[in-house]
GROMACS .gro file of C-alpha atoms in nm:
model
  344
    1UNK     CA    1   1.256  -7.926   0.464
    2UNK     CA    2   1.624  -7.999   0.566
    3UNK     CA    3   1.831  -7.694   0.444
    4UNK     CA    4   2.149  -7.925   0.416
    5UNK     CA    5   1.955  -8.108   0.151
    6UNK     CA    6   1.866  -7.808  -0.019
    7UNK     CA    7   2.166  -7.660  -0.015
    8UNK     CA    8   2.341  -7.975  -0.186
    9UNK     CA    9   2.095  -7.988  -0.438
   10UNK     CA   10   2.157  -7.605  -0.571
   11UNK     CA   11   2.552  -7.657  -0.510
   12UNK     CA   12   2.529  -7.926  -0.776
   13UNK     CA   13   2.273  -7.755  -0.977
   14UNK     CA   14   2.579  -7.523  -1.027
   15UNK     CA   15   2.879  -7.711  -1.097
   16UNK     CA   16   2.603  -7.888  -1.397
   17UNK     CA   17   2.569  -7.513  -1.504
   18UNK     CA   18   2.935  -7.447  -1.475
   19UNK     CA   19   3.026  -7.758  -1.650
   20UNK     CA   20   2.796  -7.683  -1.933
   21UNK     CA   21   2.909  -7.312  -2.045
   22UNK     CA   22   3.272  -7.526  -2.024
   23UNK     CA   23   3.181  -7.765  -2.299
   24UNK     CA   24   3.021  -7.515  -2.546
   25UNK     CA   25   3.323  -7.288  -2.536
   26UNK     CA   26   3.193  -7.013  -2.437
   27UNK     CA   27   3.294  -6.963  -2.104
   28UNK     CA   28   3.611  -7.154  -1.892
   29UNK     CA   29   3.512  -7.297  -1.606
   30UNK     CA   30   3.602  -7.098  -1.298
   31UNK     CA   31   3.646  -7.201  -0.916
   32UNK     CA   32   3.379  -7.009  -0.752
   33UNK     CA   33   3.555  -6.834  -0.482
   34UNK     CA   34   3.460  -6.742  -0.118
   35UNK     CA   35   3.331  -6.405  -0.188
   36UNK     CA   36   3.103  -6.508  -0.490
   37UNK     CA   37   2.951  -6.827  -0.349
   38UNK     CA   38   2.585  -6.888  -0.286
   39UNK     CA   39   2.472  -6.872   0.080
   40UNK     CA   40   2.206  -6.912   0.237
   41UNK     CA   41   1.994  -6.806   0.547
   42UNK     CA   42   2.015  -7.085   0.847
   43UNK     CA   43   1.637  -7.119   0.926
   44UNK     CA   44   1.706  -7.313   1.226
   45UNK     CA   45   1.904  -7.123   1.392
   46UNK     CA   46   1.857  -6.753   1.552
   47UNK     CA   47   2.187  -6.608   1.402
   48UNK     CA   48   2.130  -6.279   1.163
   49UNK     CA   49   2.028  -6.363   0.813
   50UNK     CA   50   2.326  -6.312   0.540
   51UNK     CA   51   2.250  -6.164   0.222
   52UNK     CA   52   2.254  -6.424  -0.069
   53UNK     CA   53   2.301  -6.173  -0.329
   54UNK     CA   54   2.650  -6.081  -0.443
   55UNK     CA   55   2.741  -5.703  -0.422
   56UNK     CA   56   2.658  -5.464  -0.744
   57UNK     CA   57   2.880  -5.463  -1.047
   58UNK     CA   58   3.047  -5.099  -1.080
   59UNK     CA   59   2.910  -5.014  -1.412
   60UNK     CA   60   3.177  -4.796  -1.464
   61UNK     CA   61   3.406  -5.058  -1.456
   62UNK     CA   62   3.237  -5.248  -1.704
   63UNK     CA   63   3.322  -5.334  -2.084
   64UNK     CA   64   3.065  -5.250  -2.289
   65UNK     CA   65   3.028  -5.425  -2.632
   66UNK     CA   66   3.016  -5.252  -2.962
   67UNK     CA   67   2.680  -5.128  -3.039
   68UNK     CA   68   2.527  -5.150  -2.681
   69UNK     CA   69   2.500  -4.835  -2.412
   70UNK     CA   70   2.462  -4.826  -2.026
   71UNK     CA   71   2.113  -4.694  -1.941
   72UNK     CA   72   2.140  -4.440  -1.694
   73UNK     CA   73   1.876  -4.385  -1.490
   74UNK     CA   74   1.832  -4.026  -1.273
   75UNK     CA   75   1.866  -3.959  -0.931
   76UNK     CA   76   1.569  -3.908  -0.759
   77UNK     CA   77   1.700  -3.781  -0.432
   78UNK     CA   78   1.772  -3.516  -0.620
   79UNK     CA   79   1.449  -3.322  -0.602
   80UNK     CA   80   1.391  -3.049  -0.882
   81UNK     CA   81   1.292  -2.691  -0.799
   82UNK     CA   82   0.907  -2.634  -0.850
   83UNK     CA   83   0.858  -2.358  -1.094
   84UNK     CA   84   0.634  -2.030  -1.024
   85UNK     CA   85   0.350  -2.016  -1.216
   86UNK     CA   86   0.383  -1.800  -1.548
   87UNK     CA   87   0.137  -1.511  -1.411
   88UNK     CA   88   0.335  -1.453  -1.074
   89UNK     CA   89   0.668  -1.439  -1.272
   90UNK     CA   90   0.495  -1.199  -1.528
   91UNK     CA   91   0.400  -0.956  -1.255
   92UNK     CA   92   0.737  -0.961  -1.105
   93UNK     CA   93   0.888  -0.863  -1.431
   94UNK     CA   94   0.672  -0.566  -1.440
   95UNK     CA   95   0.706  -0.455  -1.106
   96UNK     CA   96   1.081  -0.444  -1.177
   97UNK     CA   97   1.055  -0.274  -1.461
   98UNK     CA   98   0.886  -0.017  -1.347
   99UNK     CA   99   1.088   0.073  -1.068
  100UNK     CA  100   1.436  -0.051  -1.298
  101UNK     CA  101   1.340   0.010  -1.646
  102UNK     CA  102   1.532  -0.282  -1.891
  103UNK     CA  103   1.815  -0.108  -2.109
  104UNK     CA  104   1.780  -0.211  -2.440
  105UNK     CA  105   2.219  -0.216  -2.481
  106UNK     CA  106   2.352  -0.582  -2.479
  107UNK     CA  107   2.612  -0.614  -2.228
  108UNK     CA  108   2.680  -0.258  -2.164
  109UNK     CA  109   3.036  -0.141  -2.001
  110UNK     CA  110   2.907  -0.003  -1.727
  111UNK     CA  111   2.538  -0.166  -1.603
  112UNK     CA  112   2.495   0.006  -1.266
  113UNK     CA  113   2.569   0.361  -1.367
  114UNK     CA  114   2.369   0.271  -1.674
  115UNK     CA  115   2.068   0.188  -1.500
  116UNK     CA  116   2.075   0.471  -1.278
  117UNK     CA  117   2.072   0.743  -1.570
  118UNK     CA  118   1.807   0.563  -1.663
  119UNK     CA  119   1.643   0.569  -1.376
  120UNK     CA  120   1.705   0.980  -1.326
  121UNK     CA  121   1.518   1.072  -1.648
  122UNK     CA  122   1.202   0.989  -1.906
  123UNK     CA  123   1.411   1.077  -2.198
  124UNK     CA  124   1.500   0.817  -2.382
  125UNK     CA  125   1.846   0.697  -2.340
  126UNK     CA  126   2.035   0.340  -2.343
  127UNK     CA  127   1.751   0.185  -2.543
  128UNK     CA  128   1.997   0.004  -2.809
  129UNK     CA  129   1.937  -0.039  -3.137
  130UNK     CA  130   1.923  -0.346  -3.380
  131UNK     CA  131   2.143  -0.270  -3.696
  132UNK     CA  132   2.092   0.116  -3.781
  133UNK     CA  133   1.755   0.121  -3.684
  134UNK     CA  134   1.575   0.115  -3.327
  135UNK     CA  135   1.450  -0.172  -3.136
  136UNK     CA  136   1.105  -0.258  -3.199
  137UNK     CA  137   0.957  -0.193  -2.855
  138UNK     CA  138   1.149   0.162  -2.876
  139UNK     CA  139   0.995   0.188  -3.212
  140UNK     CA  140   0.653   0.109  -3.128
  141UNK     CA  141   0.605   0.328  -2.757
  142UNK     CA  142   0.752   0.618  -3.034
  143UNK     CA  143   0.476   0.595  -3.222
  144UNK     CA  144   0.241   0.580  -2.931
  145UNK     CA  145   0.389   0.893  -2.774
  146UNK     CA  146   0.356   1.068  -3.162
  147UNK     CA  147  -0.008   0.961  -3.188
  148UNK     CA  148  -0.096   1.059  -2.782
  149UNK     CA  149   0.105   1.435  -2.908
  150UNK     CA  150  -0.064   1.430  -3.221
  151UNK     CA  151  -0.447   1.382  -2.981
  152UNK     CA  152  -0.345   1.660  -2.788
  153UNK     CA  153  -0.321   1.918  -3.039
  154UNK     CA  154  -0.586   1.828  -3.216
  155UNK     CA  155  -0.831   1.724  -2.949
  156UNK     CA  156  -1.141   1.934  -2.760
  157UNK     CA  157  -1.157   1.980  -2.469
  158UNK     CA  158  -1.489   1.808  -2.276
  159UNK     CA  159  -1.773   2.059  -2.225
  160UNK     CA  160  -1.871   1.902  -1.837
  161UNK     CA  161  -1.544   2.000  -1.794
  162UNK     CA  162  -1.596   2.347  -1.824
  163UNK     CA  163  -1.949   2.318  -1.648
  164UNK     CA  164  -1.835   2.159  -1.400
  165UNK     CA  165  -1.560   2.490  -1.370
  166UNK     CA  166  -1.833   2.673  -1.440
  167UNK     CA  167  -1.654   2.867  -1.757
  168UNK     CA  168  -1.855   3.004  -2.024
  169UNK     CA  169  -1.625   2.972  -2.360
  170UNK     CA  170  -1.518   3.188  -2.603
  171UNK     CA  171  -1.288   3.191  -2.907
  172UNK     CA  172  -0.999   3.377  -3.067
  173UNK     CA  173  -1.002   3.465  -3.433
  174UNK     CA  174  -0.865   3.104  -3.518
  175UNK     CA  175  -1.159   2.898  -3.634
  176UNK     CA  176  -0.945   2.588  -3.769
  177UNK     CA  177  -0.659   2.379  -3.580
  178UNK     CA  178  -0.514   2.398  -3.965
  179UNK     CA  179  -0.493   2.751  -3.942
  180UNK     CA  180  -0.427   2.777  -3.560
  181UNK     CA  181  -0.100   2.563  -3.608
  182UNK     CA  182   0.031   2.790  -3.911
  183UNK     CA  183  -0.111   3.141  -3.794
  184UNK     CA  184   0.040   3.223  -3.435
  185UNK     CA  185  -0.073   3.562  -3.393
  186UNK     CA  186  -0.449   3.514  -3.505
  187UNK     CA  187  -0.467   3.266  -3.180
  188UNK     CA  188  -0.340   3.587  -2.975
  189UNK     CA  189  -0.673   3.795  -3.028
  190UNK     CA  190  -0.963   3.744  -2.935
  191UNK     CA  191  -1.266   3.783  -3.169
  192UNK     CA  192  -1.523   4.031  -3.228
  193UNK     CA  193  -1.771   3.817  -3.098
  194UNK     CA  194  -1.576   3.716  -2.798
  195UNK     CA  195  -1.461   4.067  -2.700
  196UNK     CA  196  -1.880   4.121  -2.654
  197UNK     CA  197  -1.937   3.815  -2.465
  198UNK     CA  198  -1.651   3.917  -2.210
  199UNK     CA  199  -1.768   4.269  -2.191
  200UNK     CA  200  -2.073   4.111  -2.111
  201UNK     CA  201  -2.043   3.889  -1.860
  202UNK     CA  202  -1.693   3.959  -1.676
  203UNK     CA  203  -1.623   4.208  -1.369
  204UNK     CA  204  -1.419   4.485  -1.481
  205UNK     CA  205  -1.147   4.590  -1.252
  206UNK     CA  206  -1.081   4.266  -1.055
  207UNK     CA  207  -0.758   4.218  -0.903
  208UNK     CA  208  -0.697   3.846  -1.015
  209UNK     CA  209  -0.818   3.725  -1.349
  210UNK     CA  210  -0.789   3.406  -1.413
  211UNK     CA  211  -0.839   3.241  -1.776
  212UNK     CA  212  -0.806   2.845  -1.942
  213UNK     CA  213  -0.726   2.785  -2.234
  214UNK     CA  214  -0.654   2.479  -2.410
  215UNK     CA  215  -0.339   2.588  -2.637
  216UNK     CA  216  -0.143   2.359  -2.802
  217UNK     CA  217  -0.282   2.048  -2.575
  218UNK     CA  218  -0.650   2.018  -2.481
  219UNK     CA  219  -0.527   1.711  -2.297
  220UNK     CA  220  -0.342   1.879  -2.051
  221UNK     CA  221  -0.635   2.062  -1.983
  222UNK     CA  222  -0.833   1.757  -1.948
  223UNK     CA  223  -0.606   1.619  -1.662
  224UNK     CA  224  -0.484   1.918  -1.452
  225UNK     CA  225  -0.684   2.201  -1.509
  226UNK     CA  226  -0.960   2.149  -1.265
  227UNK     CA  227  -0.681   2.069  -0.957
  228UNK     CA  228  -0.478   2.358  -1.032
  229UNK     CA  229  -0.798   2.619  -1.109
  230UNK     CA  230  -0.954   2.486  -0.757
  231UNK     CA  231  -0.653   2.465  -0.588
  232UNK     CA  232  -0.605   2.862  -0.690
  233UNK     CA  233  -0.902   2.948  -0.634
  234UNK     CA  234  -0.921   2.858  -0.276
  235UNK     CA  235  -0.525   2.964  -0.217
  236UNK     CA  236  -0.673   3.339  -0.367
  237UNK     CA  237  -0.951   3.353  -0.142
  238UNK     CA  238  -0.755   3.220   0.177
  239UNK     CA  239  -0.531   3.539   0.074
  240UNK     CA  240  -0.841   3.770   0.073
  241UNK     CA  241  -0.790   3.850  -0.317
  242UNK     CA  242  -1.079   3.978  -0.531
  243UNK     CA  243  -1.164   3.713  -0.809
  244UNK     CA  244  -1.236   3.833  -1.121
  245UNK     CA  245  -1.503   3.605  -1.387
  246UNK     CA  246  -1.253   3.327  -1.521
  247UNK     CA  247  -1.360   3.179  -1.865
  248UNK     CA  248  -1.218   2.913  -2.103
  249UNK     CA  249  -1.044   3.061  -2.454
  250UNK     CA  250  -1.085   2.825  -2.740
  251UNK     CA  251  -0.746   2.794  -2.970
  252UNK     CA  252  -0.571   3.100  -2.755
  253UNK     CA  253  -0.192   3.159  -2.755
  254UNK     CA  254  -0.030   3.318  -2.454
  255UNK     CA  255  -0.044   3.651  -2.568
  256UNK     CA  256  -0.443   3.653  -2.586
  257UNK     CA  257  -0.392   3.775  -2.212
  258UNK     CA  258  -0.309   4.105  -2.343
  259UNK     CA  259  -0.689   4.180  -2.488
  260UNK     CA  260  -0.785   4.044  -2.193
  261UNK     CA  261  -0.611   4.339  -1.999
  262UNK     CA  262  -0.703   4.611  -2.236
  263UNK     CA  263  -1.108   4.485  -2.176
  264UNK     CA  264  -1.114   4.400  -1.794
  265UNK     CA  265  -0.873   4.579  -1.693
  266UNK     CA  266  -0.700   4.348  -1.424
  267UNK     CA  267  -0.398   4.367  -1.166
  268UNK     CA  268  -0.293   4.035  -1.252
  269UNK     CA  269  -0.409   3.785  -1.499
  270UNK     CA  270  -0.317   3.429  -1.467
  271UNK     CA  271  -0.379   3.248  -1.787
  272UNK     CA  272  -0.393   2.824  -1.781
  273UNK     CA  273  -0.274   2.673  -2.099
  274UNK     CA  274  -0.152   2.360  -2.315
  275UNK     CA  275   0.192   2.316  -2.347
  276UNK     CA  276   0.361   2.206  -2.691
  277UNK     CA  277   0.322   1.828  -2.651
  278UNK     CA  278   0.639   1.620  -2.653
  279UNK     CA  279   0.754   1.255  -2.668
  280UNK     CA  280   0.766   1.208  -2.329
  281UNK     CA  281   0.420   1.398  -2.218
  282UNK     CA  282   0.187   1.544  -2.366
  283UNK     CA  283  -0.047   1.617  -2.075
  284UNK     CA  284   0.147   1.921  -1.974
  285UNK     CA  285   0.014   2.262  -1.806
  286UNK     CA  286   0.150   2.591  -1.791
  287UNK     CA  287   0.099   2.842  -1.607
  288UNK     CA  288   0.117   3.223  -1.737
  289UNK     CA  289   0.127   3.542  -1.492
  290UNK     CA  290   0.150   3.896  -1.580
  291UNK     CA  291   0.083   4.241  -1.357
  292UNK     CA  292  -0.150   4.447  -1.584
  293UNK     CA  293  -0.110   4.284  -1.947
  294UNK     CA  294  -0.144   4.520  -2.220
  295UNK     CA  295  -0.136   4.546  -2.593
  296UNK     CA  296   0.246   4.571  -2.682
  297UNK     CA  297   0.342   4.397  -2.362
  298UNK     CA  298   0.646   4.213  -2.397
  299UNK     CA  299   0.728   3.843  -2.349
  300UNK     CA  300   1.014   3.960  -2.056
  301UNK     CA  301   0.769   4.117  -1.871
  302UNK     CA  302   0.568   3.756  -1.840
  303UNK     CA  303   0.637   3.465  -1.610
  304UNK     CA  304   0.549   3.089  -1.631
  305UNK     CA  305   0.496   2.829  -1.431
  306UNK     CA  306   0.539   2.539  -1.664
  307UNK     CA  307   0.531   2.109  -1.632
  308UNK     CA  308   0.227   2.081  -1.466
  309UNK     CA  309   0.137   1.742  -1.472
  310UNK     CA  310   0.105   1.444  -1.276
  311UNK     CA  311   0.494   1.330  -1.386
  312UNK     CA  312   0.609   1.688  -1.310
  313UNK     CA  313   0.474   1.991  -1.030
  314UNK     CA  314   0.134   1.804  -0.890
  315UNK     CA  315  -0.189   2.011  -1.030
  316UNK     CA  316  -0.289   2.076  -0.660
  317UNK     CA  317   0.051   2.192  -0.499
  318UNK     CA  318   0.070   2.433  -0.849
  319UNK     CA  319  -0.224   2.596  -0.752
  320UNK     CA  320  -0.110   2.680  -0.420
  321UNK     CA  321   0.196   2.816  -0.520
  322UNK     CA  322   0.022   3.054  -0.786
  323UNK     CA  323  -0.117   3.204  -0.539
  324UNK     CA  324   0.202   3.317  -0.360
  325UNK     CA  325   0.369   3.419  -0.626
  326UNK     CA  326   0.043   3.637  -0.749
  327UNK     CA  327   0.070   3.814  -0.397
  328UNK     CA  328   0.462   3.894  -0.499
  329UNK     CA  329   0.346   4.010  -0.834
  330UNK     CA  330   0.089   4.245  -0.633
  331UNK     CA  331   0.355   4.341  -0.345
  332UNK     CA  332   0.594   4.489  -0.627
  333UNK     CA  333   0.340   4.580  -0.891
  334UNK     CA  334   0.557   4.390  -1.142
  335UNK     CA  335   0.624   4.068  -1.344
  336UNK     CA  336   0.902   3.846  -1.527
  337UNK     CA  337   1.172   4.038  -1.512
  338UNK     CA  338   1.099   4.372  -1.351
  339UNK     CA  339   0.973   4.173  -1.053
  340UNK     CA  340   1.339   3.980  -1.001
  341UNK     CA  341   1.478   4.335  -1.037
  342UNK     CA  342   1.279   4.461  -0.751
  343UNK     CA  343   1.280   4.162  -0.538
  344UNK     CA  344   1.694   4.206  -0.550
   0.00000   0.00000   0.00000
């Protein structure tokens, strides 16, 4: 086809256009200027094609009639950020928290120093509040640290475990946690019955006697008990000390060790107990020594090793250290008090 002819045709195509939108009224004919005009690519010749559309309105510039919008369409060069999947962000959170525990205070004045007081102690500090009363995640790990104390006072402890120890049991004259909790001193004798037993199947005379009980926490005794009674065991015997029969007291009170003395007749007795569960564990051990316990012996003249517990002094390393401190005890023939008298 012969572009000139073409090109003629659309030029008056145009102007017809032009001249119509003239003669309705709605639009005044215009001259077409240089820079809007039509043009078109040369197919005969080899020159570089020219565009034939005119450049893009600025929309910006643009009047916009009542009623009507601009569309706006997104960039897509703009490329969004793909988002971690929920479980890996969920373990993140933990792992922080565990190491940085969330403070429950809203914008607090001072977040760093906050966060490491936090991080320094179990107790339970900058946990916030909503109105007067406590948040309810502080609220609800409460009550689980009540109900885990409230276990551990009221629980047994297993029998394999004291097969396993190889510890025959016996009782004190308490035979109700009722009447353990509100009668102190009838947890601090033994019974009639159990007095026999010992008499029975105990050593007399040993130099280290070493007795379990499970106090105010049976699940203390349930967690540490076996680490620290085999770590002292093998610490005694590494020391050359003669071993007395250990056994487990049912519902005994730290004082029980003195009608142990008066039947066996010991150097030292080292007595494994419960401690008074609290809010922040209730799994703790403690560990009672005294040089030749007696009836009328008083509490000065008794020392303790107490927080035993995986949170606190390890079971194992415990049970090491008792037996260094039982070879002071034997060294100075004394306990508690007497024995930091001596040693200065």
């Amino acid at each position: 086809m012969n572009p000139e002819l073409i090109e003629k045709v659309t030029k008056l195509i145009v102007e017809k256009l032009q001249t119509q939108y003239s003669s309705d009224g709605n639009l005044e004919a215009k001259s077409v200027s240089p820079a809007s005009t039509v043009k078109f690519w040369d197919h005969s010749s080899s020159t570089e094609h020219e565009s034939s559309n005119r450049p893009t309105p600025n929309l910006s510039s643009m009047k916009v009639e009542d009623g009507q919008e601009l569309i706006k369409f997104p960039k897509y060069s703009e490329s969004k950020p793909l988002k971690k999947k929920e479980s890996t962000i969920v373990m993140e959170e933990q792992r922080t928290n565990a190491i940085y525990p969330i403070s429950g205070i809203e914008n607090p004045f001072n977040p760093e120093e906050l966060k490491e007081l936090i991080s320094k102690t179990p107790a339970r500090i900058g946990v916030g509040r909503a109105g007067l009363r406590p948040k309810t995640n502080t609220w609800l790990k409460f009550r689980f640290d009540h109900a885990a104390a409230v276990d551990a006072v009221y629980g047994d402890v297993n029998e394999e475990l004291l097969k396993r120890l190889d510890l025959f049991k016996v009782s004190t004259k308490v035979r109700d946690k009722e009447v353990y909790i509100r009668r102190p001193d009838l947890g601090r004798k033994l019974s009639d019955e159990a007095k026999q037993i010992i008499s029975e199947k105990c050593r007399k005379a040993p130099t280290v006697q070493i007795i379990v009980s499970d106090g105010l926490s049976s699940s203390a005794v349930e967690e540490n008990v076996e680490d620290v009674f085999l770590s002292l065991m093998q610490s005694l015997r590494s020391l050359g000390l003669d071993i007395g029969t250990p056994f487990y007291i049912e519902k005994g009170r730290v004082a029980v060790m003195d009608d142990v003395g008066e039947l066996l007749q010991p150097k030292v007795v080292v007595l494994l107990i419960g401690e008074r569960p609290g809010l922040v564990s209730a799994e703790s051990l403690s560990a009672y020594l005294c040089f030749k316990p007696r009836i009328g012996t008083i509490e000065a003249e008794r020392m303790v090793i107490s927080n035993i517990h995986k949170g606190g002094i390890p079971p194992v390393e415990a049970g090491a250290y008792l037996g260094t401190v039982i070879q002071k005890i034997l060294k100075y023939e004394a306990s508690g008090v007497s024995l930091v008298q001596k040693e200065n």
